[in-house]
Structures are given as structure tokens and as C-alpha cells.
mmCIF file of C-alpha atoms in Angstrom:
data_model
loop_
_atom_site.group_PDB
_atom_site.id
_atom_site.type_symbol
_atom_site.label_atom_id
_atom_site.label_comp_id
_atom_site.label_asym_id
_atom_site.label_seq_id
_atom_site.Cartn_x
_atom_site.Cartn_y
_atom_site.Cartn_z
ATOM 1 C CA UNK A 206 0.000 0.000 0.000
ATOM 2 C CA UNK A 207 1.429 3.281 -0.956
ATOM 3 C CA UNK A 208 0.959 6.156 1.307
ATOM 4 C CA UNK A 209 1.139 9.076 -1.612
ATOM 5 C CA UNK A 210 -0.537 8.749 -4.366
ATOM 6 C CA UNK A 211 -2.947 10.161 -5.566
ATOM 7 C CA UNK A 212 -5.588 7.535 -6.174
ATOM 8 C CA UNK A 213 -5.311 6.443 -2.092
ATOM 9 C CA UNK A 214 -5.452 10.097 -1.016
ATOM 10 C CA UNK A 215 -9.049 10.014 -2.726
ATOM 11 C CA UNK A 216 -9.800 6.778 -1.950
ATOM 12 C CA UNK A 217 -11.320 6.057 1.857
ATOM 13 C CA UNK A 218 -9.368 3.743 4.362
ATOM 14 C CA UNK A 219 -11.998 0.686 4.470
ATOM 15 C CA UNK A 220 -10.224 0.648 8.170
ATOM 16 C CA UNK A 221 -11.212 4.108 9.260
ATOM 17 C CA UNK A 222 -14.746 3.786 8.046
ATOM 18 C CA UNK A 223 -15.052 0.335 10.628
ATOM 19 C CA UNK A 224 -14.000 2.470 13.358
ATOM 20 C CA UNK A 225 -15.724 5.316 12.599
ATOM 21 C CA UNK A 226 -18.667 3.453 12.679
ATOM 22 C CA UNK A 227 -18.357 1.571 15.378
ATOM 23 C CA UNK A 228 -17.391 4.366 17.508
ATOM 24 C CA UNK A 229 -20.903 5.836 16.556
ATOM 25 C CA UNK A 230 -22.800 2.957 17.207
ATOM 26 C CA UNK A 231 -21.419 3.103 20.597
ATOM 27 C CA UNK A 232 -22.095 6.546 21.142
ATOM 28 C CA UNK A 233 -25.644 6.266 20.194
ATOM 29 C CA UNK A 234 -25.474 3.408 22.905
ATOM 30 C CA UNK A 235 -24.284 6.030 25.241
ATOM 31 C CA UNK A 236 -26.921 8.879 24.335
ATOM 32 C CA UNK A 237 -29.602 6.618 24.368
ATOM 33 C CA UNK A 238 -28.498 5.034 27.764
ATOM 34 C CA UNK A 239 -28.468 8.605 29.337
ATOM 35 C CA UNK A 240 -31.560 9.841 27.556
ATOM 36 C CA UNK A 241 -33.307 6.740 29.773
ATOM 37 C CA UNK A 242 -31.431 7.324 32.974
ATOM 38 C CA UNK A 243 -32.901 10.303 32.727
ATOM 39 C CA UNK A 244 -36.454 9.783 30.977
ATOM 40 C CA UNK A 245 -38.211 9.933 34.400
ATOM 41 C CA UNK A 246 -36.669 12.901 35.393
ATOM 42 C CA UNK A 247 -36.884 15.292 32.676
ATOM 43 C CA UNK A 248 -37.689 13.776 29.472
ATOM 44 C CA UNK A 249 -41.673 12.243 30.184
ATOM 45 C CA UNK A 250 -43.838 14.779 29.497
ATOM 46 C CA UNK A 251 -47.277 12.729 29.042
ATOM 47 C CA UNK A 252 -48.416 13.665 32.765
ATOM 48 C CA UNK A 253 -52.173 13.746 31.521
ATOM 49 C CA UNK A 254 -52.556 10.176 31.432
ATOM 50 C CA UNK A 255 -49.993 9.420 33.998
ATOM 51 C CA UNK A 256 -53.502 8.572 36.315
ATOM 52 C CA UNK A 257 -54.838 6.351 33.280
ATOM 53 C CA UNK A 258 -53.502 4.598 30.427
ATOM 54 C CA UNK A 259 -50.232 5.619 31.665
ATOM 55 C CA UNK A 260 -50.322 4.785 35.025
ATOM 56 C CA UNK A 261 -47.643 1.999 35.576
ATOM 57 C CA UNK A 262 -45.077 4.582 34.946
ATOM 58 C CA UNK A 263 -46.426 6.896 37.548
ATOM 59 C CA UNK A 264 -44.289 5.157 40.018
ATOM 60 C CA UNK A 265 -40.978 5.984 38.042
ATOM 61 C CA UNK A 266 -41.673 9.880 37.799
ATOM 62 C CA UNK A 267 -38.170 11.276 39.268
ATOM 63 C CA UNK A 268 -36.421 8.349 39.040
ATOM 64 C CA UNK A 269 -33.170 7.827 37.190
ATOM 65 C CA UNK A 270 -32.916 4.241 35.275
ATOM 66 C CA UNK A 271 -30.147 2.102 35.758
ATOM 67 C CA UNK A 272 -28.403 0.137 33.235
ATOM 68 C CA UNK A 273 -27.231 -3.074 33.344
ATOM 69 C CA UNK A 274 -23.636 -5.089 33.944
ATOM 70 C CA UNK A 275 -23.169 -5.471 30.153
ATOM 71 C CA UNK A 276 -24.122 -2.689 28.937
ATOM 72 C CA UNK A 277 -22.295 -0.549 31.903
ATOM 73 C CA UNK A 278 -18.827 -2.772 30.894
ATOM 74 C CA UNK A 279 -18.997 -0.997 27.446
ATOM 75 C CA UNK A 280 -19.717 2.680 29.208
ATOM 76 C CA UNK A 281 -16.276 2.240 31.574
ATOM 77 C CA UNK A 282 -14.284 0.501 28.553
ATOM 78 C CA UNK A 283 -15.433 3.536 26.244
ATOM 79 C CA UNK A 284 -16.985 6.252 27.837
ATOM 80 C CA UNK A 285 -13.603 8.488 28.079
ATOM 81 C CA UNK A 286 -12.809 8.447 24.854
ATOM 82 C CA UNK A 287 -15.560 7.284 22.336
ATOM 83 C CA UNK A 288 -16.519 11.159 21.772
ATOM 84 C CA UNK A 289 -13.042 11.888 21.654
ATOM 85 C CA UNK A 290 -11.641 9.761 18.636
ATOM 86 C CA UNK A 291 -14.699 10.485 16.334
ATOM 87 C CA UNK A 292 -12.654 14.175 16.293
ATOM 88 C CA UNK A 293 -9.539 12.519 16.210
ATOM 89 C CA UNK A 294 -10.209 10.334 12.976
ATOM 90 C CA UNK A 295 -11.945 14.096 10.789
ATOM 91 C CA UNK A 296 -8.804 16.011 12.017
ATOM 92 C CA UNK A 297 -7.082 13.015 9.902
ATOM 93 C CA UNK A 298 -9.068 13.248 7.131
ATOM 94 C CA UNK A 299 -8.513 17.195 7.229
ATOM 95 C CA UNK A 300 -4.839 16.504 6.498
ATOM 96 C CA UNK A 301 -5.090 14.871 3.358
ATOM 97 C CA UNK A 302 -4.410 17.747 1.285
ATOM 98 C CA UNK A 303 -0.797 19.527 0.924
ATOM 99 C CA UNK A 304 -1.088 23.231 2.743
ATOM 100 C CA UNK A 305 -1.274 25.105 -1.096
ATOM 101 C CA UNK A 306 -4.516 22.878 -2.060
ATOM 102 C CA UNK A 307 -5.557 23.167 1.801
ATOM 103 C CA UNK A 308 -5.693 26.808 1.635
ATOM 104 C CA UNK A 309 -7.351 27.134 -1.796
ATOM 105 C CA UNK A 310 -10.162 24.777 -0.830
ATOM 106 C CA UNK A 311 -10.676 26.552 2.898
ATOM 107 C CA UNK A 312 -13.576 28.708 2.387
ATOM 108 C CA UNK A 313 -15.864 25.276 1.174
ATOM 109 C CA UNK A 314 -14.936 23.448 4.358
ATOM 110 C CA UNK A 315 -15.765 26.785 7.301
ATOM 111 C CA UNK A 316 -18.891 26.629 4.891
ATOM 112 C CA UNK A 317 -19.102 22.925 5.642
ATOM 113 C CA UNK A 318 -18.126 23.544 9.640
ATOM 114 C CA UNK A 319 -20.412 26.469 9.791
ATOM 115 C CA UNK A 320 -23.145 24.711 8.583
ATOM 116 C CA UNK A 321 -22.565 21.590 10.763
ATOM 117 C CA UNK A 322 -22.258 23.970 13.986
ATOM 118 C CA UNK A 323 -25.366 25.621 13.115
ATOM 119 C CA UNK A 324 -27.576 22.614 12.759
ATOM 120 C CA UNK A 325 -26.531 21.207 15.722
ATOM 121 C CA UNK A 326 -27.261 24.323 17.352
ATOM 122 C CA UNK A 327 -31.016 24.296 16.003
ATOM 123 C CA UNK A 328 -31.021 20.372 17.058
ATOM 124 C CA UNK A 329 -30.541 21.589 20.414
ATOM 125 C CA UNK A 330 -33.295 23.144 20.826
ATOM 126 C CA UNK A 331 -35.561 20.542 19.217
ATOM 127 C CA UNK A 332 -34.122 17.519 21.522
ATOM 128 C CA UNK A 333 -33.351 19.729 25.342
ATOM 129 C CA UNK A 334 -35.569 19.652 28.065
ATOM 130 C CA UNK A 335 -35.276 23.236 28.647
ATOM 131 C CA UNK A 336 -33.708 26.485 27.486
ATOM 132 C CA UNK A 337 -30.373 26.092 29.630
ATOM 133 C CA UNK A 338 -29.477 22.486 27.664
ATOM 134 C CA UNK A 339 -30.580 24.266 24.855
ATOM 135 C CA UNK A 340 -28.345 26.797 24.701
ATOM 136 C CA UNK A 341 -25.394 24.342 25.851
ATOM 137 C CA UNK A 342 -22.242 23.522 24.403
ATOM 138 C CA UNK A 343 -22.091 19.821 23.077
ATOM 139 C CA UNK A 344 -19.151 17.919 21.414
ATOM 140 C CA UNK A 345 -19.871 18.262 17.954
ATOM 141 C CA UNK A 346 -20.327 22.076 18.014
ATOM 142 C CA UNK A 347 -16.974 22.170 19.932
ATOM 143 C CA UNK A 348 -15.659 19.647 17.234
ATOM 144 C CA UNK A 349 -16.522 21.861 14.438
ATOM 145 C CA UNK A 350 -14.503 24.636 16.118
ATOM 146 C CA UNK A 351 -11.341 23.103 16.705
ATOM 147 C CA UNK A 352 -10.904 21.416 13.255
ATOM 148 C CA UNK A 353 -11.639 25.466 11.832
ATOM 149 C CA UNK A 354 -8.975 26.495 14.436
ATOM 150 C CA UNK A 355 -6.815 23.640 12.739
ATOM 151 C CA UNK A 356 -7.510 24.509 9.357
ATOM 152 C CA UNK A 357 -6.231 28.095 10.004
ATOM 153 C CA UNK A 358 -2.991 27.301 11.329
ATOM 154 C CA UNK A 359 -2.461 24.689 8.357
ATOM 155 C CA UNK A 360 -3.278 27.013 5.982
ATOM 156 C CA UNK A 361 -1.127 30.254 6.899
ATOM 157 C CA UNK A 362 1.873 28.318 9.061
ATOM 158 C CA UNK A 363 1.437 24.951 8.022
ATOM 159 C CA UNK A 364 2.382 21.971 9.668
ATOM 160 C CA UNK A 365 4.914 23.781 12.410
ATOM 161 C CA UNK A 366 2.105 25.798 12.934
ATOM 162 C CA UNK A 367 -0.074 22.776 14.029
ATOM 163 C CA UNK A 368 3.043 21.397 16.117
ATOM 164 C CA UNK A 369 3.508 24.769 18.020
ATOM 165 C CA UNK A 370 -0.401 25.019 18.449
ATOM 166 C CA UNK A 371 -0.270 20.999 20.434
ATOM 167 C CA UNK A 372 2.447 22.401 22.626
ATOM 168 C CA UNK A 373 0.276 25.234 23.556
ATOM 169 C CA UNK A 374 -2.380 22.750 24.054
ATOM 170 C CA UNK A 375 -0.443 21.426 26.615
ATOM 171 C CA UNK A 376 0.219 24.381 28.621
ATOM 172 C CA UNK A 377 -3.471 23.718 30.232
ATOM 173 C CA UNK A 378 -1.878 21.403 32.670
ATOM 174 C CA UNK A 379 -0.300 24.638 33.609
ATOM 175 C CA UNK A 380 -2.387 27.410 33.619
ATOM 176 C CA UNK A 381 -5.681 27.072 35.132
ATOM 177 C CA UNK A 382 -7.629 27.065 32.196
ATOM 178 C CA UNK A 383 -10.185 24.696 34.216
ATOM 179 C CA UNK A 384 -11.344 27.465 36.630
ATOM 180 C CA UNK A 385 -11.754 29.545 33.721
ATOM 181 C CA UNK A 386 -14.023 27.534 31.846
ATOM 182 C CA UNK A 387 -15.989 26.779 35.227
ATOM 183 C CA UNK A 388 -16.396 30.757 35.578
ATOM 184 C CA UNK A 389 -17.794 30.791 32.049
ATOM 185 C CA UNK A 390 -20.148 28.254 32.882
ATOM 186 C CA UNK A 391 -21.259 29.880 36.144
ATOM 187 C CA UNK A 392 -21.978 33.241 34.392
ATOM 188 C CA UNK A 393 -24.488 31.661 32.066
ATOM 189 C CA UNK A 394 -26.287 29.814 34.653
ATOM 190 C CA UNK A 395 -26.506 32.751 36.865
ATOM 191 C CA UNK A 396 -27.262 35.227 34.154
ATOM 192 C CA UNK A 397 -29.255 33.288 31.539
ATOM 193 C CA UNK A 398 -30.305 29.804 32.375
ATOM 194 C CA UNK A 399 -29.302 27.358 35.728
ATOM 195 C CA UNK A 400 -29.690 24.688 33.239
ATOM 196 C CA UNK A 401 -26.427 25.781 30.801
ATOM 197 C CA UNK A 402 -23.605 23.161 30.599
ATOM 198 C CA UNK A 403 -20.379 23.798 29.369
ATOM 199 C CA UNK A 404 -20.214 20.053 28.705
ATOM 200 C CA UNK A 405 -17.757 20.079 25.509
ATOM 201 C CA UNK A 406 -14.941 21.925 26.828
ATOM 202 C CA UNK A 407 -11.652 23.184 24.113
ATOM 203 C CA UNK A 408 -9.080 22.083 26.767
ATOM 204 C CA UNK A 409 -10.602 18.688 26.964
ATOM 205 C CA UNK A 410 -11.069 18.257 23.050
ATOM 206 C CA UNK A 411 -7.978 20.068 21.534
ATOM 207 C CA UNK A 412 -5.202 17.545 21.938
ATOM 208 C CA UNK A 413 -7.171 14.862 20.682
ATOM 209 C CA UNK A 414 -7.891 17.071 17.475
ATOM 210 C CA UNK A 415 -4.077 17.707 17.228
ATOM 211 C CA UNK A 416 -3.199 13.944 17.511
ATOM 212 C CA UNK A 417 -5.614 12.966 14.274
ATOM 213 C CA UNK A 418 -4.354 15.977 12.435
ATOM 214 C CA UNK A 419 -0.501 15.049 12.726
ATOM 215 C CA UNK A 420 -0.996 11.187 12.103
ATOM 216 C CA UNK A 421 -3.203 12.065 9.234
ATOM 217 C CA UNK A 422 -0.021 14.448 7.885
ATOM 218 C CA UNK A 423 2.317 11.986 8.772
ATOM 219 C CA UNK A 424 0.353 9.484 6.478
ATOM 220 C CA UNK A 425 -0.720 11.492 3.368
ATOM 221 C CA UNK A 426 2.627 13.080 3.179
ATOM 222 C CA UNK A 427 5.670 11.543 4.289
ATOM 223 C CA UNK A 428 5.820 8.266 2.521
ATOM 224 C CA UNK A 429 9.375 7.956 4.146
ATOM 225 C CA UNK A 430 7.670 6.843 7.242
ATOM 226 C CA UNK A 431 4.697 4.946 5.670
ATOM 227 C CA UNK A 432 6.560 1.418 7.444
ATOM 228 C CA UNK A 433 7.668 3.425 10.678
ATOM 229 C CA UNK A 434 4.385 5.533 11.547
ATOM 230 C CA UNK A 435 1.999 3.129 12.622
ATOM 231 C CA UNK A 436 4.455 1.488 15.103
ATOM 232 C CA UNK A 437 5.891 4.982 16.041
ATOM 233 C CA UNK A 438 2.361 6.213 17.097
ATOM 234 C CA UNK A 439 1.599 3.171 18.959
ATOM 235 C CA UNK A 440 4.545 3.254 20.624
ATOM 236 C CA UNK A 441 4.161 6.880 21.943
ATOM 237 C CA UNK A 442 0.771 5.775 22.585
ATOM 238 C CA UNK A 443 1.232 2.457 24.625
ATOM 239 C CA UNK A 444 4.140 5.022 26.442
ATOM 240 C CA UNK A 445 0.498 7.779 27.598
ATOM 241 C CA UNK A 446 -1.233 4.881 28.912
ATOM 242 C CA UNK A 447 1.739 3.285 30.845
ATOM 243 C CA UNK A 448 1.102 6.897 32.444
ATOM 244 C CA UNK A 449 -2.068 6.712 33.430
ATOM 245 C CA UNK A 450 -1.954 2.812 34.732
ATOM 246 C CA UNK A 451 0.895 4.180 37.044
ATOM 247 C CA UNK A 452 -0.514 7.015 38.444
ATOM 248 C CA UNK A 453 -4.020 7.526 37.082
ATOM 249 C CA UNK A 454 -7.630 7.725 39.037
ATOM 250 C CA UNK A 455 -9.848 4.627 38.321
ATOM 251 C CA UNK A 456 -13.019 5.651 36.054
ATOM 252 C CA UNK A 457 -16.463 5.311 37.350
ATOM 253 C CA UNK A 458 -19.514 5.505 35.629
ATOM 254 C CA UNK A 459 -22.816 5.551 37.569
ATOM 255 C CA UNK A 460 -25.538 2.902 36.410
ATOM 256 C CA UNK A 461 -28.099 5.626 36.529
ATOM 257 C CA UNK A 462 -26.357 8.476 34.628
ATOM 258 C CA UNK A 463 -23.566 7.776 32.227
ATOM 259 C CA UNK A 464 -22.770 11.196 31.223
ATOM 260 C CA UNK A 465 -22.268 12.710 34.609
ATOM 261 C CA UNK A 466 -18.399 11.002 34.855
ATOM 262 C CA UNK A 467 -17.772 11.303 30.735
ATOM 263 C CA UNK A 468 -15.056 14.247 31.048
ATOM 264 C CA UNK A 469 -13.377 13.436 34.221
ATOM 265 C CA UNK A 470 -10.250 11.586 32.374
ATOM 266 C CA UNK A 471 -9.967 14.302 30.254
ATOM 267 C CA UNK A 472 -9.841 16.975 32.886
ATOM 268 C CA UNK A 473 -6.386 15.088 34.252
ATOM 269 C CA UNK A 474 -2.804 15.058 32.819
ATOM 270 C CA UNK A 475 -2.845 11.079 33.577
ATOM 271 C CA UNK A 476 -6.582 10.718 31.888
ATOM 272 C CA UNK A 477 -5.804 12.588 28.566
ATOM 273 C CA UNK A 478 -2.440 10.235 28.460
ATOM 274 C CA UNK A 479 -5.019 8.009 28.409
ATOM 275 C CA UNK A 480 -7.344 9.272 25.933
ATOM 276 C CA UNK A 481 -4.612 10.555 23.881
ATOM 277 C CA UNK A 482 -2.740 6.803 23.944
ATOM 278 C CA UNK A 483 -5.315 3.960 23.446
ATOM 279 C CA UNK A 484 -6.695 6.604 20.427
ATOM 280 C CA UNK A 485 -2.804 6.784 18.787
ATOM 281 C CA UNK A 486 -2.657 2.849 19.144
ATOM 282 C CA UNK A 487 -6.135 1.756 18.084
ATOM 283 C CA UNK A 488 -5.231 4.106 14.997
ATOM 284 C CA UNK A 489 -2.116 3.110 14.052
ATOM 285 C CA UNK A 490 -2.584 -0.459 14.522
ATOM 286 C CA UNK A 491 -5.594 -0.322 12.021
ATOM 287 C CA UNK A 492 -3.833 1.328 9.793
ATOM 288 C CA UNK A 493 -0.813 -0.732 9.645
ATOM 289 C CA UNK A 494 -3.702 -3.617 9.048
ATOM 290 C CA UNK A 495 -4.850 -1.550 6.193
ATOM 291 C CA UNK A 496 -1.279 -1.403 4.487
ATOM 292 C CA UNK A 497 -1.141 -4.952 5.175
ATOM 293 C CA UNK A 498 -4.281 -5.553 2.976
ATOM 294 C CA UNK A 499 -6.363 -6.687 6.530
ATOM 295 C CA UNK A 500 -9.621 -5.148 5.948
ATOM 296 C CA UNK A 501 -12.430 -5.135 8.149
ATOM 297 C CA UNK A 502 -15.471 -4.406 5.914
ATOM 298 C CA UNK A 503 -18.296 -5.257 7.887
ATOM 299 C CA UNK A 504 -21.349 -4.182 6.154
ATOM 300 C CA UNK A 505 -23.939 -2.533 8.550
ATOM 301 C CA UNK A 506 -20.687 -0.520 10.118
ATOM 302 C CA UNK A 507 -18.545 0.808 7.967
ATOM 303 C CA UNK A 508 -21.993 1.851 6.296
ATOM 304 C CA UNK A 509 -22.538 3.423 9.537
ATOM 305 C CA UNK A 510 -19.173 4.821 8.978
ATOM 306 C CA UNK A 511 -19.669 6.396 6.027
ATOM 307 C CA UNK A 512 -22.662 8.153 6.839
ATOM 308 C CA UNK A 513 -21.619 8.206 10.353
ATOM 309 C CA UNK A 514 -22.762 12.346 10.013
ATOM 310 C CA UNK A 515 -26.478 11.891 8.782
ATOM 311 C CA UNK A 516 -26.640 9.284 11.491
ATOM 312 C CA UNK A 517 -25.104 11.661 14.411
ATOM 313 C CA UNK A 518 -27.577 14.760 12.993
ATOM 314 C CA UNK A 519 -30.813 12.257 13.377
ATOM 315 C CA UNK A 520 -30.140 9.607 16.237
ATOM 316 C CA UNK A 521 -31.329 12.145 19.075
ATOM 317 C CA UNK A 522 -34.211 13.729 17.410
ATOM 318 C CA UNK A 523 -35.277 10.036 16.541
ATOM 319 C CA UNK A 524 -35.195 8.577 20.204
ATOM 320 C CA UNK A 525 -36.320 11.947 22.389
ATOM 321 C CA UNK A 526 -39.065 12.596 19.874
ATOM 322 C CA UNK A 527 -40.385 9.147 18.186
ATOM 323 C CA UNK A 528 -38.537 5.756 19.529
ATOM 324 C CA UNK A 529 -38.942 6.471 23.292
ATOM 325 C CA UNK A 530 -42.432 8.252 23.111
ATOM 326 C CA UNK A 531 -43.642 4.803 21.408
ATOM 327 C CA UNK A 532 -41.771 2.849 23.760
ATOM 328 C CA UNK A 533 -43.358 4.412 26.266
ATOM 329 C CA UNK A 534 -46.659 4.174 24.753
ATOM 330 C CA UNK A 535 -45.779 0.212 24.147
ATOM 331 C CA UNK A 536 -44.676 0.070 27.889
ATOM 332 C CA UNK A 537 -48.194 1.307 29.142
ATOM 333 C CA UNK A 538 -50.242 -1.750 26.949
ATOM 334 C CA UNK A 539 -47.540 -4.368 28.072
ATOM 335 C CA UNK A 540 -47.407 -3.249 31.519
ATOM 336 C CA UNK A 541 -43.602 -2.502 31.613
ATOM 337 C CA UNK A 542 -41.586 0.468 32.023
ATOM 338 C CA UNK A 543 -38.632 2.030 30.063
ATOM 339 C CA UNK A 544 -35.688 0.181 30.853
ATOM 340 C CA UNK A 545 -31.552 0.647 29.987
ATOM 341 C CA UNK A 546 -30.411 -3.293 29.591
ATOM 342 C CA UNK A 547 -28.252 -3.951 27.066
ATOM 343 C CA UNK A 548 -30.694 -5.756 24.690
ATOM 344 C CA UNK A 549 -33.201 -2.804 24.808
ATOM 345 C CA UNK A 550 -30.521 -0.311 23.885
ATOM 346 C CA UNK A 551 -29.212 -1.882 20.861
ATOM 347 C CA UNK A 552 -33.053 -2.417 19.859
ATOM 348 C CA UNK A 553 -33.224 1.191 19.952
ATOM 349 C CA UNK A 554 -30.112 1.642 18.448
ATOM 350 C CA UNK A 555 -30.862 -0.910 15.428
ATOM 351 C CA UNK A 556 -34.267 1.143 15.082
ATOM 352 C CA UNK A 557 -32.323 3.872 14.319
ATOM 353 C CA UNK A 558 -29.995 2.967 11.939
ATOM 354 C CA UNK A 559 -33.141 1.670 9.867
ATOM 355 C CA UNK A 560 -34.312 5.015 10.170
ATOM 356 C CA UNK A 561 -31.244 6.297 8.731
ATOM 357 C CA UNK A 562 -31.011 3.775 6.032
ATOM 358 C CA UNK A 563 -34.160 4.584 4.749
ATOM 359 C CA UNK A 564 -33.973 8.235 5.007
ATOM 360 C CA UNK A 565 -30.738 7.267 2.873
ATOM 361 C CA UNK A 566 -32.229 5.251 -0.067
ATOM 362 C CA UNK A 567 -35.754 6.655 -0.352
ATOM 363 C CA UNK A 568 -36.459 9.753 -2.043
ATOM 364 C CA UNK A 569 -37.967 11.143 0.969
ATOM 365 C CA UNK A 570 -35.054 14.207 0.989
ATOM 366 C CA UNK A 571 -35.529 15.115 -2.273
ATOM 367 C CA UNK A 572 -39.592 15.316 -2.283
ATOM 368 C CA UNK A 573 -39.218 17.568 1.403
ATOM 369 C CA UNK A 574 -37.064 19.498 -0.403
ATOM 370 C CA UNK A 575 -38.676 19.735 -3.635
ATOM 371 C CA UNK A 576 -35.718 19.005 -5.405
ATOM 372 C CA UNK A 577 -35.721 17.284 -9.016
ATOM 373 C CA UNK A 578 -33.770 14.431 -10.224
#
């Protein structure tokens, strides 16, 4: 496999696109998980006929749902960093181009990030319980941010420029960049709504979007390393978690809320070894598998992969505003409440993807939007 020619640099990594999807299909495990925890609490909104047809889940109104062993084994394993590498592997596919092309083609990607940030903005408001979650600050807005901050140092520095920027990164295990983001958050829910959360932080985010954009340089243009890279990064990697098993905090993840512990790796030097580590090795090692012709094509996920963004824009409009109103709707005729087990997740999560698929295929897009074939 060569690493610079031009037919691979337009061609996708059959590797990535498994991971990439993967990685989604365990965040929308994660979402969904939390949206439950929490469906008692401050998604149900059906209170009218909480006395009638609804009444076996009057007894769960304010209660948080617990998940179960399995399916809380995959939220420790994955939690820290499964929101983390989906940046990691688009900062990579940012690199692809040489800085001259880059900078010619910059204006159609903000477009592209602008666009992205602003939908997810608007999705907000359709999926939050109130105005404070709302108006928060979620991954991939923060995502969207940080490969534009990227793409501006690449273009008018160039890779040096993205080198000196990771250092600086760095210097928030110095500076207390923490308290400052906490005294952001505390002015919006004093001022505006209690509800705000600064949830997607830059400090926690920013290395991670570094790492992809380096190994993705590394790759698309300097073929002198194309046999040395992958075990390079997974050495530097394997070296950031050796930090964290020595000295690092154990993660915990509540059964009833899995988002509530999802940054507290990343707000440590030890935890973003971490993050920043088992991301570089999982990588590099599936890339070195891709050069060696090993190619995990797995239908239903690397499709996932490839549309991983259509899927990511719908999943939580489709479960806050259709899947769990039916299952709740179900749950009152059966006698059974909303539940986080591992098998009802991924029932919810297969749901979805069907969704997707056929939003995909059919010409539903195209007769919303009036367009003509």
C-alpha cells in the first residue's frame, strides 16, 4: 500500500470507516443510555394520562434508570474516549491535502463547519428539556470549532504551525484554564439559564484534534515513514497509557447516569495520556492492518461509517421525539416500564440505523425538499 498517491489520497481507508462506525454505534449506545437514565426525570412529558392509560409509569416519575452489567462494561471501557476519537479520525481526514490545495479549498470546508455547527445548534433546541441544555455547548459544536482552528494554522503556518499550536495545548496542565471555563459556565447559569452546561470543553477536546491531524499528515505526506508511523504512534501511545496505569484515578460511571463522569479523564494530565494513547494505538494499529491488505469491511458498520454524520444529525431527534415516546406508549399496553439493559438499547439503536437507512435510499429528501432528479 502506498501512502502518496494520488488515487489512495481520494480513496477512503476501508479501516477508518469500521471504526468510525463503530465508535458511533457506541455513542448512540451512550446517548440513548443517558436519555433513559434520565427519561423519568426530565424527558416524560405525558403527565395527563400518567392517572390512566399511563399509570404503571407513575411510580418511576423522578427516578433515574439504571443500566445493566453489560451494557455498563462498554460505558467504563469507552466512555472516556468514544466522543473523543470520532474528532480525532476528521482532524485526519482534514490533512489529506498539501497546505497550497488546503488553503485554496478553505472557504468550502468553514462553509461545511459552519453549517454543521449551526444545525446542531437548532437540534438543540428541538431535543433539550429546557432552554439552559438548549443553549449548551455539546461535542460536535466544539468539534466543528477546533478542526476550523486547525484549518487556520495549516493554511497560513502549516504543519509547524499545528506542532507549536499541540504544545500550547499542553500548557493547560499549567495554567488554570479549568477554573476559567468553570467561571464561564457559572456566568451563564446565573445570568441566563441554571440549566447551561459547558459540557464540551476546548481544553478537553484540543489535543485529541491535534493527535488525528498530525498522524493524518504523517500518512498522506511523508511516505518515508509509511513502514515506521503506525508502530511509532503506537509506541508513543502504549508510552500515555503506561502513564495513566501508574498514576491515574480509576473511572467510574454511575448505572443511573452515564454522562455525569464522561469528562473526568480528560480533565487530568494522567486521563488525557489516556485518551490521547489507546486513540494513537487503536489508529495506528488499524492502519498498519490496512497497508497490510487486513480489511475489516463489515457491512452494517462501515456503512454506519460512512454516513456516520447523517446518522449523528438524526439519532437524538429520533429517540427523544419518536422511539422512546412509542416505547413508552408500548410500555403502558404491556405493563412494563422504560428500561436501559443492554438488549433494549441496541433495539433502539438498530431502530435507528433503519431510520437512517431509509432516510438514505428513499427519495424522501428530495420530495421535502422539492428538489428534481
Amino acid at each position: 500500500m502506498k501512502i502518496n498517491n494520488n488515487d489512495e489520497t481520494r480513496s477512503r481507508l476501508v479501516n477508518l470507516d469500521f471504526l468510525r462506525g463503530l465508535f458511533i454505534i457506541l455513542a448512540l449506545d451512550q446517548h440513548f443510555t443517558y436519555y433513559i437514565n434520565m427519561w423519568y426525570v426530565d424527558y416524560f412529558r405525558d403527565t395527563m394520562a400518567l392517572t390512566s392509560t399511563y399509570a404503571v409509569h407513575f411510580p418511576m416519575i423522578g427516578k433515574q434508570v439504571s443500566s445493566d452489567f453489560f451494557n455498563h462494561l462498554l460505558a467504563i471501557v469507552f466512555t472516556p474516549w468514544v466522543s473523543q476519537i470520532y474528532l480525532t479520525m476528521a482532524a485526519f481526514n482534514l490533512a489529506k491535502k498539501d497546505q497550497v490545495t488546503f488553503g485554496i479549498e478553505m472557504l468550502g470546508k468553514f462553509k461545511i463547519f459552519g453549517l454543521i455547527f449551526l444545525y446542531f445548534v437548532l437540534e438543540n433546541f428541538i431535543v433539550a428539556p429546557n432552554t439552559g441544555q438548549a443553549i449548551s455547548f455539546y461535542p460536535i459544536m466544539l468539534w466543528m470549532v477546533i478542526l476550523g482552528l486547525i484549518s487556520v494554522i495549516y493554511k497560513y503556518i502549516g504543519i509547524r504551525g499545528v506542532l507549536v499550536f499541540t504544545l500550547l495545548a499542553m500548557l493547560r496542565f499549567v495554567i488554570p484554564v479549568e477554573y476559567l471555563s468553570d467561571f464561564f459556565e457559572e456566568v451563564i447559569q446565573n445570568r441566563i439559564h441554571p440549566g447551561f452546561e459547558y459540557d464540551a470543553r476546548f481544553e478537553y477536546f484540543v489535543l485529541s484534534g491535534c493527535l488525528g491531524f498530525i498522524m493524518g499528515y504523517v500518512h498522506y505526506h511523508m511516505p518515508l515513514y509509511k513502514h515506521k508511523k503506525d508502530f511509532l504512534f503506537a509506541g508513543l501511545g502504549a508510552l500515555l497509557v503506561l502513564i495513566y496505569v501508574v498514576i491515574g484515578d480509576t473511572f467510574v460511571v454511575p448505572l443511573d447516569d452515564f454522562f455525569s463522569t464522561e469528562h473526568d479523564l480528560a480533565r487530568t494530565f494522567s486521563g488525557t495520556a489516556y485518551i490521547i494513547g489507546i486513540q494513537a494505538i487503536l489508529i495506528s494499529a488499524f492502519l498498519w492492518m490496512e497497508r497490510k491488505n487486513i480489511k475489516l469491511n463489515v457491512p452494517l458498520i462501515n456503512w454506519v461509517g460512512m454516513y456516520s454524520l447523517m446518522i449523528f444529525a438524526l439519532h437524538r431527534i429520533l429517540f427523544v421525539k419518536l422511539i422512546a415516546p412509542i416505547s413508552i406508549m408500548i410500555g403502558s399496553l404491556t405493563g412494563r416500564t422504560l428500561g436501559a439493559s443492554i438488549v433494549e438499547i441496541y433495539i433502539y439503536v438498530f431502530i435507528t440505523l433503519a431510520i437512517c437507512y431509509f432516510v438514505k435510499v428513499s427519495p424522501i429528501g428530495d420530495i421535502i425538499l422539492q428538489r428534481k432528479k
